Every structure is written in C-alpha cells, then in structure tokens.
Amino acid sequence: MIVSKDPNEVRDQILSWKSEKLSVGFAPTMGFLHEGHANLFVRSAGENSKTVVSIFVNPAQFNDPEDYLKYPINTEGDLEICKSSKVDLVYLPDKDTMYPGGIPEVELRIPHLMKNLDATTRPGHFEGVLLVLSRLFHTIPADRSYFGKKDYQQYLVVKEFVKVLGFPMEIIGVDTVRSAEGLALSSRNARLIGQEKEEALLLIRALRLGESLIRQGEKDPSEVLTVMRDVLDSSSKIQTDYLEILDANTLEELPILKGEILLAVAAFLGQVRLIDNLTVKVS
Ligand code: AMP
C-alpha cells in the first residue's frame, strides 16, 4: 500500500494506473476510520482495479470551530484499516498542501439541493465539502468515487456537482453501516460518553417508527413527524437539530407522502452532533 502526502506523486501514480487501463475507485474521508468507511473501500476494491483513500480533516467544512478542534485523529489505526480493506494508495495531505495561502474565498453551491437539512443548520458546510472535493478530484482523477448514504444530502449534492461540472467520474452511494443495535457508525460516536451511547439509539428508533407508520399507509408528513419527535423528546439529553421528511430525490417538502421518501434527523447529545436517515418507497 502506497502512503503519500504529495499531491503530485499521487496524481502521477493514478495517471500511470489509468495509462495501463486500470480502473480507479476513490473514497474521500476525514479519518478515524471504522467499518462504515471500510465498507466503502471494500466495495471500491470489488469494482475497480485500484482503490485510493484520502484522509484529511477539512477545516473548510466545519461551521463549528470547536467541532473541528475536537475531531478525533488516529492515523496509525486508519492505515491498518486501509491495509486490511484492500486499499492500494492512501493520500494524507496536510492543510498547507490542500489550501496554500489559506482557505480560498470561493463559494460552490448547488442551490436546489442545499436549502434544508444540513445546508440550513450548518451554514457553509457543503460549500466546504465541494471545495475540498474539487481539489481532491483534480489530484485523484478516479473513475468512480464512493460516498456513504449516512450523509445522504452530501451524496446527492456531490452527485449533482460532478454532473453539472462535468467531472468524468461516477458517484456511487453506499448504504449506511450500523452497530448491532442500529446506531449509524460515525467517527463522532467515539466522543459519546456514558448514557449518551444508549440515548443515541433514539435516533434510529424514531426513524424506524416513522418508516413503519409510512409503510402502514400514513400519508400526512406532520403526523409522522409528531410521533418521531415524541421519541426524540423522550430523552432530556437529546437536542434535535432538525427532523425532516422530504422527497428523497429532490429534497423538496412533500405535502402527501408518496414515492421515494427521506426521513432525516440531526441531533446533539451533549457536544456531539449525530445525523442519520432512512429512505422508504411507497406508491
Ligand atoms: P467522513 O470521514 O465522516 O467524512 O466519511 C467519509 C465517507 O464515509 C463519507 O462518504 C461518509 O458518508 C461515509 N461513511 C461514514 N460513516 C458511514 C457509515 N456508517 N456507513 C456508510 N458510510 C459511512
């Protein structure tokens, strides 16, 4: 496994693979890797000749400076996970390589997909994601890039961004990996303490309850939201950031529940902000 901090070396290696007609899959990450990430890598390794992973905690996408400073780091452990998940190259840029001269003043937006959920509650977040991905995609001109549907809005925004800007790359969405109890795996879970780990399960409990109401025929989003909100409100440790039911393709509000529906939640447990979602299809 090649490990490099040098963007030129990384790009040359990828271009060399491509000149040999080897396909390249890419999974961008912020590190502190877990099985959710490993699942992306293994999926990529199954669909491409070479798999590339980047690990970079991107300051441009943190709207909360405290969250950035506290973001967990474990490069040694990450490299072990990459090695055992069939990764061929790990790109580990530092901040100065990624943003020489600091974070540039540029605003990248996909307005129709960036008007609710995390786009509203984390101003500037997706702009920062699109900035780092633009830079990463130049260094790593992969054939396919893999994104987790845990960050569902990110997946949709990136897919549209790549399409409208004409990056010759396919964006693949991968299902959320959960703990046995149902908690969506996240690097931020490591910051949950004591009882918070138990209470975090209320996110998936609320989502699954909403899903089952919709499957039973409930068509009114406000009815479903009320029941879901009650689940979250049953814990005094949970502070809901958003709870929304939207069209899963357009992220528009739905007056009547039909088609492919996204149920999405973000909540704080103490200082830790968690997100999760489910999609459900009804006719
Ligand atoms: P992050 O390191 O949090 O920026 O995540 C890097 C990639 O891994 C993103 O595409 C995430 O959506 C994906 N990811 C993180 N957690 C999970 C999970 N539990 N299941 C599937 N994908 C995940």
GROMACS .gro file of C-alpha atoms and ligand atoms in nm:
model
  306
    1MET     CA    1   0.000   0.000   0.000
    2ILE     CA    2   0.139   0.338  -0.104
    3VAL     CA    3   0.107   0.619   0.154
    4SER     CA    4   0.180   0.971   0.033
    5LYS     CA    5   0.141   1.332   0.140
    6ASP     CA    6   0.248   1.461  -0.200
    7PRO     CA    7  -0.034   1.551  -0.445
    8ASN     CA    8   0.195   1.535  -0.749
    9GLU     CA    9   0.317   1.188  -0.660
   10VAL     CA   10  -0.041   1.072  -0.602
   11ARG     CA   11  -0.168   1.215  -0.929
   12ASP     CA   12   0.126   1.067  -1.125
   13GLN     CA   13   0.058   0.725  -0.975
   14ILE     CA   14  -0.310   0.740  -1.065
   15LEU     CA   15  -0.239   0.860  -1.419
   16SER     CA   16   0.010   0.578  -1.455
   17TRP     CA   17  -0.254   0.324  -1.348
   18LYS     CA   18  -0.501   0.478  -1.589
   19SER     CA   19  -0.248   0.462  -1.874
   20GLU     CA   20  -0.232   0.087  -1.805
   21LYS     CA   21  -0.613   0.082  -1.842
   22LEU     CA   22  -0.660   0.003  -1.472
   23SER     CA   23  -0.981   0.145  -1.325
   24VAL     CA   24  -0.953   0.357  -1.011
   25GLY     CA   25  -1.204   0.390  -0.725
   26PHE     CA   26  -1.177   0.664  -0.464
   27ALA     CA   27  -1.321   0.717  -0.116
   28PRO     CA   28  -1.257   1.056   0.047
   29THR     CA   29  -1.264   1.051   0.428
   30MET     CA   30  -1.174   1.256   0.733
   31GLY     CA   31  -1.014   0.959   0.907
   32PHE     CA   32  -1.076   0.793   1.243
   33LEU     CA   33  -1.192   0.511   1.023
   34HIS     CA   34  -1.450   0.249   1.116
   35GLU     CA   35  -1.641  -0.031   0.945
   36GLY     CA   36  -1.862   0.219   0.763
   37HIS     CA   37  -1.555   0.355   0.585
   38ALA     CA   38  -1.404   0.009   0.536
   39ASN     CA   39  -1.725  -0.095   0.364
   40LEU     CA   40  -1.674   0.182   0.105
   41PHE     CA   41  -1.315   0.070   0.046
   42VAL     CA   42  -1.406  -0.297   0.003
   43ARG     CA   43  -1.691  -0.205  -0.232
   44SER     CA   44  -1.449   0.003  -0.438
   45ALA     CA   45  -1.192  -0.278  -0.441
   46GLY     CA   46  -1.460  -0.512  -0.574
   47GLU     CA   47  -1.550  -0.277  -0.860
   48ASN     CA   48  -1.212  -0.126  -0.954
   49SER     CA   49  -0.855  -0.241  -1.021
   50LYS     CA   50  -0.715   0.012  -0.773
   51THR     CA   51  -0.862   0.181  -0.466
   52VAL     CA   52  -0.749   0.517  -0.334
   53VAL     CA   53  -0.846   0.668   0.002
   54SER     CA   54  -0.781   1.022   0.121
   55ILE     CA   55  -0.767   1.116   0.488
   56PHE     CA   56  -0.797   1.487   0.556
   57VAL     CA   57  -0.990   1.667   0.828
   58ASN     CA   58  -1.114   1.953   0.613
   59PRO     CA   59  -1.130   2.280   0.809
   60ALA     CA   60  -1.338   2.444   0.533
   61GLN     CA   61  -1.643   2.225   0.606
   62PHE     CA   62  -1.667   2.282   0.982
   63ASN     CA   63  -1.911   2.555   1.071
   64ASP     CA   64  -1.826   2.498   1.438
   65PRO     CA   65  -1.454   2.559   1.516
   66GLU     CA   66  -1.483   2.356   1.838
   67ASP     CA   67  -1.607   2.053   1.640
   68TYR     CA   68  -1.302   2.084   1.411
   69LEU     CA   69  -1.057   2.107   1.702
   70LYS     CA   70  -1.214   1.805   1.873
   71TYR     CA   71  -1.238   1.589   1.561
   72PRO     CA   72  -1.073   1.255   1.652
   73ILE     CA   73  -0.750   1.151   1.476
   74ASN     CA   74  -0.581   0.809   1.461
   75THR     CA   75  -0.361   0.790   1.153
   76GLU     CA   76  -0.181   0.471   1.253
   77GLY     CA   77  -0.507   0.284   1.316
   78ASP     CA   78  -0.651   0.427   0.993
   79LEU     CA   79  -0.362   0.291   0.789
   80GLU     CA   80  -0.416  -0.054   0.941
   81ILE     CA   81  -0.784  -0.044   0.840
   82CYS     CA   82  -0.690   0.069   0.488
   83LYS     CA   83  -0.437  -0.213   0.459
   84SER     CA   84  -0.689  -0.476   0.563
   85SER     CA   85  -0.960  -0.328   0.335
   86LYS     CA   86  -0.774  -0.373   0.005
   87VAL     CA   87  -0.671  -0.008  -0.033
   88ASP     CA   88  -0.381   0.049  -0.276
   89LEU     CA   89  -0.299   0.413  -0.204
   90VAL     CA   90  -0.368   0.648   0.088
   91TYR     CA   91  -0.336   1.021   0.030
   92LEU     CA   92  -0.265   1.214   0.351
   93PRO     CA   93  -0.239   1.581   0.257
   94ASP     CA   94  -0.173   1.845   0.520
   95LYS     CA   95  -0.361   2.174   0.548
   96ASP     CA   96  -0.096   2.379   0.369
   97THR     CA   97  -0.085   2.141   0.074
   98MET     CA   98  -0.461   2.146   0.043
   99TYR     CA   99  -0.503   2.520   0.094
  100PRO     CA  100  -0.177   2.701   0.019
  101GLY     CA  101  -0.231   3.058   0.134
  102GLY     CA  102  -0.532   2.957   0.346
  103ILE     CA  103  -0.889   2.862   0.263
  104PRO     CA  104  -0.976   3.047  -0.060
  105GLU     CA  105  -1.271   3.284  -0.097
  106VAL     CA  106  -1.494   3.091  -0.334
  107GLU     CA  107  -1.850   2.974  -0.298
  108LEU     CA  108  -1.952   2.647  -0.461
  109ARG     CA  109  -2.324   2.577  -0.437
  110ILE     CA  110  -2.596   2.352  -0.575
  111PRO     CA  111  -2.883   2.575  -0.463
  112HIS     CA  112  -3.174   2.337  -0.527
  113LEU     CA  113  -3.020   2.066  -0.305
  114MET     CA  114  -2.870   2.300  -0.045
  115LYS     CA  115  -3.174   2.464   0.110
  116ASN     CA  116  -3.268   2.235   0.402
  117LEU     CA  117  -3.127   1.965   0.635
  118ASP     CA  118  -2.754   2.022   0.697
  119ALA     CA  119  -2.735   2.303   0.443
  120THR     CA  120  -2.953   2.517   0.670
  121THR     CA  121  -2.828   2.406   1.009
  122ARG     CA  122  -2.458   2.402   0.913
  123PRO     CA  123  -2.411   2.715   0.701
  124GLY     CA  124  -2.107   2.686   0.476
  125HIS     CA  125  -2.069   2.311   0.534
  126PHE     CA  126  -2.143   2.185   0.184
  127GLU     CA  127  -1.954   2.476   0.028
  128GLY     CA  128  -1.650   2.348   0.221
  129VAL     CA  129  -1.718   1.988   0.117
  130LEU     CA  130  -1.740   2.085  -0.251
  131LEU     CA  131  -1.422   2.291  -0.223
  132VAL     CA  132  -1.216   2.005  -0.082
  133LEU     CA  133  -1.366   1.755  -0.325
  134SER     CA  134  -1.282   1.978  -0.623
  135ARG     CA  135  -0.922   1.982  -0.510
  136LEU     CA  136  -0.919   1.609  -0.432
  137PHE     CA  137  -1.078   1.515  -0.765
  138HIS     CA  138  -0.800   1.702  -0.951
  139THR     CA  139  -0.535   1.511  -0.759
  140ILE     CA  140  -0.727   1.182  -0.778
  141PRO     CA  141  -0.900   1.161  -1.118
  142ALA     CA  142  -1.079   0.836  -1.030
  143ASP     CA  143  -1.334   0.658  -1.245
  144ARG     CA  144  -1.571   0.610  -0.951
  145SER     CA  145  -1.597   0.779  -0.612
  146TYR     CA  146  -1.777   0.622  -0.318
  147PHE     CA  147  -1.993   0.812  -0.069
  148GLY     CA  148  -2.194   0.686   0.227
  149LYS     CA  149  -2.568   0.742   0.232
  150LYS     CA  150  -2.539   0.815   0.604
  151ASP     CA  151  -2.455   1.163   0.472
  152TYR     CA  152  -2.747   1.144   0.232
  153GLN     CA  153  -2.764   1.511   0.136
  154GLN     CA  154  -2.388   1.514   0.077
  155TYR     CA  155  -2.425   1.216  -0.158
  156LEU     CA  156  -2.697   1.394  -0.361
  157VAL     CA  157  -2.510   1.728  -0.368
  158VAL     CA  158  -2.183   1.566  -0.478
  159LYS     CA  159  -2.355   1.357  -0.745
  160GLU     CA  160  -2.515   1.670  -0.891
  161PHE     CA  161  -2.193   1.874  -0.859
  162VAL     CA  162  -1.992   1.616  -1.053
  163LYS     CA  163  -2.263   1.602  -1.318
  164VAL     CA  164  -2.301   1.977  -1.373
  165LEU     CA  165  -1.927   2.048  -1.366
  166GLY     CA  166  -1.853   1.755  -1.597
  167PHE     CA  167  -1.605   1.563  -1.383
  168PRO     CA  168  -1.560   1.236  -1.575
  169MET     CA  169  -1.638   1.031  -1.267
  170GLU     CA  170  -1.929   0.823  -1.141
  171ILE     CA  171  -2.059   0.887  -0.787
  172ILE     CA  172  -2.168   0.571  -0.608
  173GLY     CA  173  -2.386   0.582  -0.293
  174VAL     CA  174  -2.328   0.310  -0.035
  175ASP     CA  175  -2.578   0.204   0.234
  176THR     CA  176  -2.521   0.303   0.597
  177VAL     CA  177  -2.333   0.058   0.817
  178ARG     CA  178  -2.478   0.030   1.170
  179SER     CA  179  -2.386  -0.124   1.502
  180ALA     CA  180  -2.578  -0.435   1.605
  181GLU     CA  181  -2.815  -0.207   1.800
  182GLY     CA  182  -2.876   0.010   1.493
  183LEU     CA  183  -2.659   0.314   1.564
  184ALA     CA  184  -2.512   0.454   1.241
  185LEU     CA  185  -2.135   0.419   1.270
  186SER     CA  186  -1.965   0.758   1.287
  187SER     CA  187  -1.623   0.886   1.387
  188ARG     CA  188  -1.807   1.120   1.624
  189ASN     CA  189  -1.957   0.824   1.818
  190ALA     CA  190  -1.619   0.796   1.990
  191ARG     CA  191  -1.698   1.123   2.167
  192LEU     CA  192  -2.022   0.993   2.324
  193ILE     CA  193  -1.987   0.934   2.694
  194GLY     CA  194  -2.178   0.717   2.944
  195GLN     CA  195  -2.553   0.723   2.897
  196GLU     CA  196  -2.524   0.921   2.572
  197LYS     CA  197  -2.440   0.600   2.380
  198GLU     CA  198  -2.776   0.448   2.484
  199GLU     CA  199  -2.969   0.766   2.413
  200ALA     CA  200  -2.814   0.793   2.066
  201LEU     CA  201  -3.018   0.485   1.972
  202LEU     CA  202  -3.331   0.700   1.988
  203LEU     CA  203  -3.234   0.848   1.650
  204ILE     CA  204  -3.273   0.517   1.469
  205ARG     CA  205  -3.574   0.429   1.686
  206ALA     CA  206  -3.751   0.748   1.573
  207LEU     CA  207  -3.657   0.686   1.209
  208ARG     CA  208  -3.779   0.325   1.216
  209LEU     CA  209  -4.104   0.426   1.380
  210GLY     CA  210  -4.160   0.690   1.111
  211GLU     CA  211  -4.078   0.434   0.843
  212SER     CA  212  -4.328   0.184   0.980
  213LEU     CA  213  -4.606   0.446   1.002
  214ILE     CA  214  -4.548   0.535   0.638
  215ARG     CA  215  -4.546   0.168   0.538
  216GLN     CA  216  -4.877   0.125   0.725
  217GLY     CA  217  -5.028   0.390   0.499
  218GLU     CA  218  -4.985   0.723   0.681
  219LYS     CA  219  -4.979   0.995   0.414
  220ASP     CA  220  -4.953   1.307   0.628
  221PRO     CA  221  -4.591   1.407   0.699
  222SER     CA  222  -4.686   1.616   1.003
  223GLU     CA  223  -4.848   1.312   1.170
  224VAL     CA  224  -4.533   1.108   1.118
  225LEU     CA  225  -4.309   1.393   1.235
  226THR     CA  226  -4.509   1.435   1.556
  227VAL     CA  227  -4.466   1.070   1.651
  228MET     CA  228  -4.094   1.077   1.566
  229ARG     CA  229  -4.039   1.398   1.759
  230ASP     CA  230  -4.201   1.239   2.067
  231VAL     CA  231  -3.940   0.963   2.057
  232LEU     CA  232  -3.654   1.214   2.044
  233ASP     CA  233  -3.812   1.435   2.310
  234SER     CA  234  -3.838   1.137   2.547
  235SER     CA  235  -3.471   1.197   2.630
  236SER     CA  236  -3.364   1.517   2.801
  237LYS     CA  237  -3.011   1.451   2.673
  238ILE     CA  238  -3.115   1.487   2.308
  239GLN     CA  239  -3.140   1.825   2.144
  240THR     CA  240  -3.290   1.788   1.799
  241ASP     CA  241  -3.120   1.999   1.533
  242TYR     CA  242  -3.355   1.900   1.252
  243LEU     CA  243  -3.613   1.635   1.182
  244GLU     CA  244  -3.742   1.637   0.825
  245ILE     CA  245  -3.937   1.427   0.579
  246LEU     CA  246  -3.857   1.511   0.217
  247ASP     CA  247  -3.864   1.373  -0.133
  248ALA     CA  248  -3.553   1.152  -0.144
  249ASN     CA  249  -3.453   1.266  -0.493
  250THR     CA  250  -3.529   1.639  -0.494
  251LEU     CA  251  -3.517   1.713  -0.118
  252GLU     CA  252  -3.841   1.908  -0.164
  253GLU     CA  253  -4.109   1.900   0.106
  254LEU     CA  254  -4.389   1.652   0.045
  255PRO     CA  255  -4.749   1.759   0.114
  256ILE     CA  256  -4.854   1.393   0.076
  257LEU     CA  257  -4.622   1.101   0.143
  258LYS     CA  258  -4.561   0.907  -0.175
  259GLY     CA  259  -4.272   0.800  -0.396
  260GLU     CA  260  -3.923   0.771  -0.253
  261ILE     CA  261  -3.922   0.941   0.087
  262LEU     CA  262  -3.629   1.052   0.302
  263LEU     CA  263  -3.663   1.064   0.680
  264ALA     CA  264  -3.366   1.252   0.822
  265VAL     CA  265  -3.257   1.358   1.167
  266ALA     CA  266  -2.971   1.551   1.324
  267ALA     CA  267  -2.938   1.580   1.700
  268PHE     CA  268  -2.693   1.687   1.966
  269LEU     CA  269  -2.604   1.458   2.254
  270GLY     CA  270  -2.405   1.688   2.476
  271GLN     CA  271  -2.147   1.845   2.244
  272VAL     CA  272  -2.169   1.569   1.985
  273ARG     CA  273  -2.383   1.615   1.676
  274LEU     CA  274  -2.509   1.297   1.511
  275ILE     CA  275  -2.704   1.251   1.190
  276ASP     CA  276  -2.897   0.958   1.050
  277ASN     CA  277  -3.162   0.885   0.787
  278LEU     CA  278  -3.373   0.617   0.623
  279THR     CA  279  -3.542   0.609   0.286
  280VAL     CA  280  -3.874   0.441   0.223
  281LYS     CA  281  -4.060   0.384  -0.103
  282VAL     CA  282  -4.440   0.390  -0.119
  283SER     CA  283  -4.679   0.418  -0.410
  284AMP     P1  284  -1.623   1.106   0.693
  284AMP     O1  285  -1.489   1.050   0.730
  284AMP     O2  286  -1.718   1.115   0.807
  284AMP     O3  287  -1.613   1.233   0.612
  284AMP     O4  288  -1.688   0.999   0.596
  284AMP     C1  289  -1.623   0.958   0.478
  284AMP     C2  290  -1.720   0.878   0.394
  284AMP     O5  291  -1.761   0.763   0.469
  284AMP     C3  292  -1.846   0.957   0.361
  284AMP     O6  293  -1.885   0.926   0.228
  284AMP     C4  294  -1.945   0.904   0.460
  284AMP     O7  295  -2.079   0.913   0.417
  284AMP     C5  296  -1.901   0.757   0.471
  284AMP     N1  297  -1.950   0.698   0.595
  284AMP     C6  298  -1.927   0.742   0.722
  284AMP     N2  299  -1.994   0.666   0.811
  284AMP     C7  300  -2.059   0.571   0.738
  284AMP     C8  301  -2.146   0.463   0.772
  284AMP     N3  302  -2.180   0.435   0.898
  284AMP     N4  303  -2.196   0.387   0.672
  284AMP     C9  304  -2.163   0.414   0.543
  284AMP     N5  305  -2.082   0.516   0.505
  284AMP    C10  306  -2.031   0.592   0.601
   0.00000   0.00000   0.00000
